[in-house]
Short mmCIF file of N, CA and C in Angstrom, two decimals:
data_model
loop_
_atom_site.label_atom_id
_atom_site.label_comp_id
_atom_site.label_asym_id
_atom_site.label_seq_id
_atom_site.Cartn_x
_atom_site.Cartn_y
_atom_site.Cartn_z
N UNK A 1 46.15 261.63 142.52
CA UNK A 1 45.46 260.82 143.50
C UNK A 1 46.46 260.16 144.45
N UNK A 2 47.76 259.90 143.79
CA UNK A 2 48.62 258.78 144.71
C UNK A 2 49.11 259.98 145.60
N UNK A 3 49.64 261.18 145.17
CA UNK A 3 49.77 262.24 146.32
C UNK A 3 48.86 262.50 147.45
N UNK A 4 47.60 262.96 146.98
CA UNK A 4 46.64 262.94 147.94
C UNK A 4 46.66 261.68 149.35
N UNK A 5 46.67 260.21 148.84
CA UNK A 5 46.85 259.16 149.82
C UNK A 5 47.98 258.99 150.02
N UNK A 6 49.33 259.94 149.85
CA UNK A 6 50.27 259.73 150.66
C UNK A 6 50.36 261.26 151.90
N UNK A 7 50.26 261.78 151.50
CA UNK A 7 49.35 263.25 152.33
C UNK A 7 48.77 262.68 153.43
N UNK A 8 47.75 262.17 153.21
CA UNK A 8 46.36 261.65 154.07
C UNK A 8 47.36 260.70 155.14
N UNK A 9 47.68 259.34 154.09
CA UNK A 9 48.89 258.25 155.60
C UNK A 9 49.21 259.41 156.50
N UNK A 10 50.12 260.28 155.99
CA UNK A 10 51.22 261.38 156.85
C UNK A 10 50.23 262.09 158.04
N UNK A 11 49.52 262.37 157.79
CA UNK A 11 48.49 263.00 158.77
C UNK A 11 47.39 261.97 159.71
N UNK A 12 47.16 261.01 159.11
CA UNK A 12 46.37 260.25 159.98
C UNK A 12 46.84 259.90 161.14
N UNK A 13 48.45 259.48 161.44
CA UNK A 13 48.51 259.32 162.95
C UNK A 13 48.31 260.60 163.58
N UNK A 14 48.80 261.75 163.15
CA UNK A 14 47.90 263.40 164.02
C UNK A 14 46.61 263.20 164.48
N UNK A 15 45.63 262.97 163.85
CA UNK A 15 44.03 262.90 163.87
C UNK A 15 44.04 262.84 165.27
N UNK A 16 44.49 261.62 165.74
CA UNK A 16 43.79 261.13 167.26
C UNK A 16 44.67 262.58 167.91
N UNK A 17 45.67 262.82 167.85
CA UNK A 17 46.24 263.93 168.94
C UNK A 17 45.49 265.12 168.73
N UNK A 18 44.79 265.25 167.83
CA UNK A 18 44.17 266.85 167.34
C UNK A 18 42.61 267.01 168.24
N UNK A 19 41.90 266.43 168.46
CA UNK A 19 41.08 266.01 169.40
C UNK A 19 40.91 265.66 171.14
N UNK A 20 42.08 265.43 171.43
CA UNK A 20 42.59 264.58 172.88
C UNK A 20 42.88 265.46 173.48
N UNK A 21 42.28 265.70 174.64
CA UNK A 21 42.83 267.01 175.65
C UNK A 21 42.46 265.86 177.31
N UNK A 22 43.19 265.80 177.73
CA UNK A 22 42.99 265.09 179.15
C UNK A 22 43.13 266.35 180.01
N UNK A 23 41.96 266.29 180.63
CA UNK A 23 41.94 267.33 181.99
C UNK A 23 43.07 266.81 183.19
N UNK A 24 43.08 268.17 183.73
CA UNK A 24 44.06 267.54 185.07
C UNK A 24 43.19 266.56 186.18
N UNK A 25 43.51 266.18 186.81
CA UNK A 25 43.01 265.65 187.78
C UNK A 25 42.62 266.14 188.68
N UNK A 26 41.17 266.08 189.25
CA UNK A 26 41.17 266.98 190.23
C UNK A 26 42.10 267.08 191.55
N UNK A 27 42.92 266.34 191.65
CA UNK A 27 43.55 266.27 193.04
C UNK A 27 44.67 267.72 192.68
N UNK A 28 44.93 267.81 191.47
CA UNK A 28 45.86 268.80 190.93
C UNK A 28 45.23 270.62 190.81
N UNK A 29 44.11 270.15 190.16
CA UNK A 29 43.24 271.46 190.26
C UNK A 29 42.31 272.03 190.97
N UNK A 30 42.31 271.43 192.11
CA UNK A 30 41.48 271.65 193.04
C UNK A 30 41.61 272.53 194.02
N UNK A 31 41.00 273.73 194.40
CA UNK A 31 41.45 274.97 194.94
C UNK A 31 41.46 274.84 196.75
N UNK A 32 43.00 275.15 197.08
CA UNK A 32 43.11 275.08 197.98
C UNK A 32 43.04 276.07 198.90
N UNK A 33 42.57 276.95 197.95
CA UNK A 33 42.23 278.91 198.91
C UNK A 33 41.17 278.93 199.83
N UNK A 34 40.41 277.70 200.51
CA UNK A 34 39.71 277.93 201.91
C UNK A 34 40.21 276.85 202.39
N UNK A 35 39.16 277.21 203.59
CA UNK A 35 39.78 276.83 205.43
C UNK A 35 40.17 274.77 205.00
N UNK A 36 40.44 274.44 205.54
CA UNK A 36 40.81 272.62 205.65
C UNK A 36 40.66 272.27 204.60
N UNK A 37 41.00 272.54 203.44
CA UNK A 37 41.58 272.04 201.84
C UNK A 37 42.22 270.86 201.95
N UNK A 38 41.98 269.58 201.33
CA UNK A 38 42.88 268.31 201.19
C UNK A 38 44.11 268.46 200.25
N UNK A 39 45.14 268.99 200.38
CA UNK A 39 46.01 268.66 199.10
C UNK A 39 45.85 266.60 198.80
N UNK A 40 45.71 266.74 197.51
CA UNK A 40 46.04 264.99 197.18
C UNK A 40 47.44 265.07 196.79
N UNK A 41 48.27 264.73 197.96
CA UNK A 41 49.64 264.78 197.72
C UNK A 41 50.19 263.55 196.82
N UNK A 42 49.54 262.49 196.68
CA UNK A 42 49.97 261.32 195.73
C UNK A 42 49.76 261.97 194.30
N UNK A 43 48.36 262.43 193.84
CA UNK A 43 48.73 263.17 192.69
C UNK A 43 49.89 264.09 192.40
N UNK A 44 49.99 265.44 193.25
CA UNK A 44 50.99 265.86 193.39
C UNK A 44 52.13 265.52 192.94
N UNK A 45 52.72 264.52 193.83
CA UNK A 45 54.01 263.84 193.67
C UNK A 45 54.10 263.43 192.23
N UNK A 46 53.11 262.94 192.13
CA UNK A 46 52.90 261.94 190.67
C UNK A 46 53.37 263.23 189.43
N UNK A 47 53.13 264.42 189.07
CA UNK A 47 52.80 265.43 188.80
C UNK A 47 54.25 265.88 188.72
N UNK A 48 55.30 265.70 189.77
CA UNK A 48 56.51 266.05 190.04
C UNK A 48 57.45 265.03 189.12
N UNK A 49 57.31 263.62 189.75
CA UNK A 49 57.48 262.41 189.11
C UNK A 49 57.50 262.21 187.98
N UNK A 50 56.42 262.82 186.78
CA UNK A 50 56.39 262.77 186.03
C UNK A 50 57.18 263.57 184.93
N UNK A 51 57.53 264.89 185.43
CA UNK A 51 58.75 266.15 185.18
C UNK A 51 60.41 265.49 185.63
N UNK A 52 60.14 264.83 186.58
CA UNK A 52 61.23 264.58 186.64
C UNK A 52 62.24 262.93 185.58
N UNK A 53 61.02 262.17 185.46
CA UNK A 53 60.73 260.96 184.54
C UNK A 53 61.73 261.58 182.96
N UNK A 54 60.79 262.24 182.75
CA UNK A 54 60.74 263.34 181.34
C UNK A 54 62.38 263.93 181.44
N UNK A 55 63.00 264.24 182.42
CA UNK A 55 64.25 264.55 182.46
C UNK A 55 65.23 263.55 182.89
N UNK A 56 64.58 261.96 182.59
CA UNK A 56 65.58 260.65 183.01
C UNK A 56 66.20 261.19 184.86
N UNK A 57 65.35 261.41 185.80
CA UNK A 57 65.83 261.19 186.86
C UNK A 57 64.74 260.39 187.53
N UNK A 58 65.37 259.68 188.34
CA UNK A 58 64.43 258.66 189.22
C UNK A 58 63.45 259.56 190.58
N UNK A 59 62.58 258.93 190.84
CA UNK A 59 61.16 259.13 191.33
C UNK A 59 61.23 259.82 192.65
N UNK A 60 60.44 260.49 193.10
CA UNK A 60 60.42 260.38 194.75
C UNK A 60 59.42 260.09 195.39
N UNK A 61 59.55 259.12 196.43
CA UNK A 61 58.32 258.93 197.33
C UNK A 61 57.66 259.87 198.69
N UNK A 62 56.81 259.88 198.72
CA UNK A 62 56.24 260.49 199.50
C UNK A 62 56.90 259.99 201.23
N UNK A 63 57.46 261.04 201.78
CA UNK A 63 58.06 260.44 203.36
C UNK A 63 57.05 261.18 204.57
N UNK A 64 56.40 260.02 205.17
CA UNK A 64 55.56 261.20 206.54
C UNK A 64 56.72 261.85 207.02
N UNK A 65 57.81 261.74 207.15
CA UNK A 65 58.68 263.20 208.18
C UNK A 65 58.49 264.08 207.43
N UNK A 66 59.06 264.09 205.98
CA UNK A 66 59.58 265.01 205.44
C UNK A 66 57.70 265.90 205.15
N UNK A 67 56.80 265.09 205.19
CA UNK A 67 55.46 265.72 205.42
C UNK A 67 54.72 266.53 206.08
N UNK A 68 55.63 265.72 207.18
CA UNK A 68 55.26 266.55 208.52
C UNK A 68 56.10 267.88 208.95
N UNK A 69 57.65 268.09 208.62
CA UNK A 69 58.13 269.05 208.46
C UNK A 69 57.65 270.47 207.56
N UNK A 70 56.69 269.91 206.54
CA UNK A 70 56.68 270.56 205.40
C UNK A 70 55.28 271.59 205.46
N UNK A 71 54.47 270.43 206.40
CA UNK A 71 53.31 270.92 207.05
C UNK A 71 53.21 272.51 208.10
N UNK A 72 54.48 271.84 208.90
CA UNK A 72 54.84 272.52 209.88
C UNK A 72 55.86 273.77 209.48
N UNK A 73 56.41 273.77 208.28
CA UNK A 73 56.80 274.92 207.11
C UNK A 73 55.54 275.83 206.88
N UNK A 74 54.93 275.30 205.99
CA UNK A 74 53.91 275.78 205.70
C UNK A 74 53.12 276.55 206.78
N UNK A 75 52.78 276.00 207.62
CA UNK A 75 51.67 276.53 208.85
C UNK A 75 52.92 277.87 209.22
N UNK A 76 53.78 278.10 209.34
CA UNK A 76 54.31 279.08 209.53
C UNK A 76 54.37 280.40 208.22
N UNK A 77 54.58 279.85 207.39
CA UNK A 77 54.79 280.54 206.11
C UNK A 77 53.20 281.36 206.25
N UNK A 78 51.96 280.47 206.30
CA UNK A 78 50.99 281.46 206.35
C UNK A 78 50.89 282.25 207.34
N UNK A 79 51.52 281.85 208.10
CA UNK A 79 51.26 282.79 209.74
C UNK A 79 51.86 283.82 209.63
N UNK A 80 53.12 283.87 209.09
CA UNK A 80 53.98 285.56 209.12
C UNK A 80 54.09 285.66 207.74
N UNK A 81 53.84 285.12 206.58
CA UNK A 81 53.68 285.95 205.61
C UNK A 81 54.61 286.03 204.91
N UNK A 82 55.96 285.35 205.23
CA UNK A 82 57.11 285.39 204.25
C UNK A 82 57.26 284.08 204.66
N UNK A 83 58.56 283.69 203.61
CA UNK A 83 59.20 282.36 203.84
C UNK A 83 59.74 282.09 204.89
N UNK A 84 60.64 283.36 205.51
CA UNK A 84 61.92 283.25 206.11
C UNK A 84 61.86 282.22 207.38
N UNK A 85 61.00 282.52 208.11
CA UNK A 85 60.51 281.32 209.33
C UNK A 85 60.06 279.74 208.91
N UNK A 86 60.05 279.78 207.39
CA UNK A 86 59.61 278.31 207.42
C UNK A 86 60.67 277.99 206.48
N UNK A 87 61.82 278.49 206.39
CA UNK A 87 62.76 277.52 205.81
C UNK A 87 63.68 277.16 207.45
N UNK A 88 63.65 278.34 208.33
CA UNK A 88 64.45 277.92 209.23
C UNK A 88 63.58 276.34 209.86
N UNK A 89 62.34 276.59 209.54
CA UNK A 89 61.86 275.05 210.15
C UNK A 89 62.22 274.04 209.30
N UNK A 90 62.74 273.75 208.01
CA UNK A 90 62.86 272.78 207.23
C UNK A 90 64.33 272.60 207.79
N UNK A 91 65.06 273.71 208.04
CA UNK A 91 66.63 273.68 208.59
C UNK A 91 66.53 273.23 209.73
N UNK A 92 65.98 273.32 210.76
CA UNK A 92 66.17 272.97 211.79
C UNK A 92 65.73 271.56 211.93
N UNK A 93 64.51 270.87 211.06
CA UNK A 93 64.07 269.22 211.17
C UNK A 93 64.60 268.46 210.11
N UNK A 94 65.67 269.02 209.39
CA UNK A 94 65.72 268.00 208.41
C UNK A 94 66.94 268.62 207.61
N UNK A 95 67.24 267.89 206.82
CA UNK A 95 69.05 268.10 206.07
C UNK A 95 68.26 267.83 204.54
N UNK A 96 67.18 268.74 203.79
CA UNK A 96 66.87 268.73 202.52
C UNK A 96 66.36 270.02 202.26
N UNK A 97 66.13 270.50 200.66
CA UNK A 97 65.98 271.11 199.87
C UNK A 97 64.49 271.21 199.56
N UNK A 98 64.27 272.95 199.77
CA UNK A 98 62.73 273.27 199.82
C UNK A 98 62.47 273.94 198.90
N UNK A 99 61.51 273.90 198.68
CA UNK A 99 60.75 275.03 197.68
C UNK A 99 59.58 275.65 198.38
N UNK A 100 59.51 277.11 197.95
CA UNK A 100 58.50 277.55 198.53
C UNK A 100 57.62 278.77 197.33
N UNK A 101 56.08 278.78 197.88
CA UNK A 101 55.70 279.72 197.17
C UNK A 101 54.17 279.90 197.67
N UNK A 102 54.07 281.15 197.44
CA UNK A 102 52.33 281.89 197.48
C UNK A 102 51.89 282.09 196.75
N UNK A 103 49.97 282.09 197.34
CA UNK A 103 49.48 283.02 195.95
C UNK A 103 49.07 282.21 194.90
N UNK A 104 49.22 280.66 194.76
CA UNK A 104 48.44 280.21 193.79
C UNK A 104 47.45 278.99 194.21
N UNK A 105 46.28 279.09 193.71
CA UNK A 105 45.04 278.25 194.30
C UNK A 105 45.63 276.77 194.16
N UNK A 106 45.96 276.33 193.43
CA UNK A 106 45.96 274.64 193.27
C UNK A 106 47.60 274.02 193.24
N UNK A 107 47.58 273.49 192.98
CA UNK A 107 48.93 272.30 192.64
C UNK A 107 49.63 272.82 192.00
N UNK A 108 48.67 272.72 190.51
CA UNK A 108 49.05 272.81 189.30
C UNK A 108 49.80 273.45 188.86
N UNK A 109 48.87 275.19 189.42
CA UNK A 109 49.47 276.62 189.26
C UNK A 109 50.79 276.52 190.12
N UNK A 110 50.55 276.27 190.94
CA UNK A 110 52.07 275.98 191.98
C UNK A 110 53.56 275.38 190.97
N UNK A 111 52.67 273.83 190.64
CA UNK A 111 54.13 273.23 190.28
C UNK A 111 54.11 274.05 188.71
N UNK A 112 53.53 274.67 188.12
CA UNK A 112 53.78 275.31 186.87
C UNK A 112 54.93 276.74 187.54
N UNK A 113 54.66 277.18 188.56
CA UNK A 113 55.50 278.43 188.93
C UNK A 113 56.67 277.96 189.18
N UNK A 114 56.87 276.86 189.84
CA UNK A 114 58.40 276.39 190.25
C UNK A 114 59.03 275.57 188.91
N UNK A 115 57.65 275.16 188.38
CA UNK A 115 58.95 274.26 186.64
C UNK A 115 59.32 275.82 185.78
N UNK A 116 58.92 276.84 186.09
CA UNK A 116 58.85 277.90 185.53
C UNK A 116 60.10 278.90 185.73
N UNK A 117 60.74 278.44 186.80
CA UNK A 117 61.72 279.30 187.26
C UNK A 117 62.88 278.43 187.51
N UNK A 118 63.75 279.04 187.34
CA UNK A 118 65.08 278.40 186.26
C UNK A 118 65.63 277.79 188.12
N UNK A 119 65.66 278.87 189.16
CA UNK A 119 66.30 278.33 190.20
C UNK A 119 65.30 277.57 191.12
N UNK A 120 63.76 277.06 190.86
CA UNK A 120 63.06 276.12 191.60
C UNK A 120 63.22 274.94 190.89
N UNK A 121 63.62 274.74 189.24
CA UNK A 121 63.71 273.72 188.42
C UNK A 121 64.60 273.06 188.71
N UNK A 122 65.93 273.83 189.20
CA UNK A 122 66.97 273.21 189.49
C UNK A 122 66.89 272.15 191.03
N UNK A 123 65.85 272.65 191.49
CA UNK A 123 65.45 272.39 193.17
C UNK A 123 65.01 270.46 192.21
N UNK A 124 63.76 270.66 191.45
CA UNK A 124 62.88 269.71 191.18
C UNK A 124 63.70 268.77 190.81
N UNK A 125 64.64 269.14 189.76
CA UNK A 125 65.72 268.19 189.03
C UNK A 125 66.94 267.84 189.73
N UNK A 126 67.06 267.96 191.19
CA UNK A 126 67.95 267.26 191.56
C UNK A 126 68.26 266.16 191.74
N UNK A 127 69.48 265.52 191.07
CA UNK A 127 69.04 264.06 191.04
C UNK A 127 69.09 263.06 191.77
N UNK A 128 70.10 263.37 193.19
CA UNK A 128 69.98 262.46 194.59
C UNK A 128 68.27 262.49 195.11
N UNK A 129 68.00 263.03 195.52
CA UNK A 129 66.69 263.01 196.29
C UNK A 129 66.13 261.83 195.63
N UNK A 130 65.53 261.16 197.03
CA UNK A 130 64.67 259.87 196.57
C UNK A 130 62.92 260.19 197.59
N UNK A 131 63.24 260.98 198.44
CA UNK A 131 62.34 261.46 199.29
C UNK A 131 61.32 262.84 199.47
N UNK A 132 60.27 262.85 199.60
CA UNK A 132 59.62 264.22 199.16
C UNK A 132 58.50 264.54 200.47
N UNK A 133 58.36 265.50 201.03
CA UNK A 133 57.30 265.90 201.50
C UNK A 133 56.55 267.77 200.90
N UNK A 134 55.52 267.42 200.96
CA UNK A 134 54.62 268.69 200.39
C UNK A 134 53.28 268.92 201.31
N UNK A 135 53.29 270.57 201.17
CA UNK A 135 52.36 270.95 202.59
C UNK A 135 51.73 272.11 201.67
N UNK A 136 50.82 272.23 201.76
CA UNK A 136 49.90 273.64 201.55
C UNK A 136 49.15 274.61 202.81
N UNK A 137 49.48 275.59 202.94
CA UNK A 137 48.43 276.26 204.15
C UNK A 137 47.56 277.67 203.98
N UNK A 138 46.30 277.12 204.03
CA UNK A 138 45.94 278.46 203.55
C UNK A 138 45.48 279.74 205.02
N UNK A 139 45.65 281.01 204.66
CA UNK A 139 45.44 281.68 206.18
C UNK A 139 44.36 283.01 204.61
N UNK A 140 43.61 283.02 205.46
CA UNK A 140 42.35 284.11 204.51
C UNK A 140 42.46 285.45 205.02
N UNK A 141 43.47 285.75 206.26
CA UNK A 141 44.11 287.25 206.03
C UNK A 141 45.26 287.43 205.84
N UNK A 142 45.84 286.15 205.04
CA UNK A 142 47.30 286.57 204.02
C UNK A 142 47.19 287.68 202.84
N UNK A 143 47.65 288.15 202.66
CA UNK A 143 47.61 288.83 201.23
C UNK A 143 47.54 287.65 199.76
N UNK A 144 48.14 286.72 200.59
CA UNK A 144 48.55 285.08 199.19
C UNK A 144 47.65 284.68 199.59
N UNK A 145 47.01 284.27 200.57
CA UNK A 145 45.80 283.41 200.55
C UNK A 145 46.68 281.50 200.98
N UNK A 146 47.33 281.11 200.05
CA UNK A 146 47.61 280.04 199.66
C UNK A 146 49.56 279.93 200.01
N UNK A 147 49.73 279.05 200.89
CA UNK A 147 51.14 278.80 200.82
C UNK A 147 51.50 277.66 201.02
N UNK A 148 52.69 277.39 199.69
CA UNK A 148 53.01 275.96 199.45
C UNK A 148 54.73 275.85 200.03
N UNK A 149 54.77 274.35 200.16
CA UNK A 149 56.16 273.49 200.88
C UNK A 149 56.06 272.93 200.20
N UNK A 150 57.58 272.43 199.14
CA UNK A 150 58.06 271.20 198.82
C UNK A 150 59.42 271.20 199.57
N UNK A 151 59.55 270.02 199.92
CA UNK A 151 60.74 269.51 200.63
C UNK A 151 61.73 268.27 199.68
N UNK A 152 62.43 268.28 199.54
CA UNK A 152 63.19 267.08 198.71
C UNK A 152 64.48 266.46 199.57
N UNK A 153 64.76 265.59 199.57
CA UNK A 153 65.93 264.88 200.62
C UNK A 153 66.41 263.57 200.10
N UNK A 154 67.53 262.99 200.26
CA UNK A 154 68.11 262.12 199.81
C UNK A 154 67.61 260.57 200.96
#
């Protein structure tokens, strides 16, 4: 019997975690594959923030330039279909570090592809940057459908 209720203690703090599933937020899962999609870039960030927390580096805030650059990344990226024209726009407005990618409907899937890859992780975990802008654009005769901007800057 005294085994059994030392068994049971050992497992009771599990209980509550075995049950608990928190959905994402919709600002995170929310499909950005048609026309005027809101990214909720505060979730977002938060989302980034929180990966980066988890690896003891400090936060980044959301910057309208680096937003507006990232926007203006993006709106190109869907227009021709590769990156190559929208990093020269992050080069040409700004002195920071981008990430880019297609092809996935939401945030989520997004920031899961870049924590996923050893040389966008390194982008996320840099540890100067205090500044962030993020852009999504969707064009419905891309082959991706969906193209994302992160921008990072000190």
């Amino acid at each position: 019997m005294l085994r059994l209720l030392f068994v049971f203690a050992l497992l009771l703090p599990l209980a509550g975690c075995l049950g608990t599933t928190s959905p994402l937020p919709v600002g995170l899962s929310a499909s950005m594959a048609r026309p005027n999609a809101q990214l909720d870039k505060q979730e977002a960030i938060g989302l980034i923030n929180q990966y980066r927390a988890a690896n003891n580096l400090s936060t980044l805030v959301l910057s309208a330039d680096l937003n507006d650059v990232a926007t203006a990344a993006a709106a190109r990226y869907a227009a021709e279909g590769n990156n190559n024209g929208a990093a020269a726009v992050v080069a040409e407005r700004s002195n920071a570090a981008a990430l880019f990618s297609a092809g996935y409907a939401n945030f989520a899937e997004t920031f899961s592809g870049w924590r996923g890859s050893s040389r966008d992780a390194k982008t996320l975990l840099l540890p100067k940057p205090t500044k962030a802008g993020i852009a999504v654009q969707y064009n419905a005769n891309s082959s991706f459908g969906t193209h994302w901007v992160l921008i990072v800057s000190e």
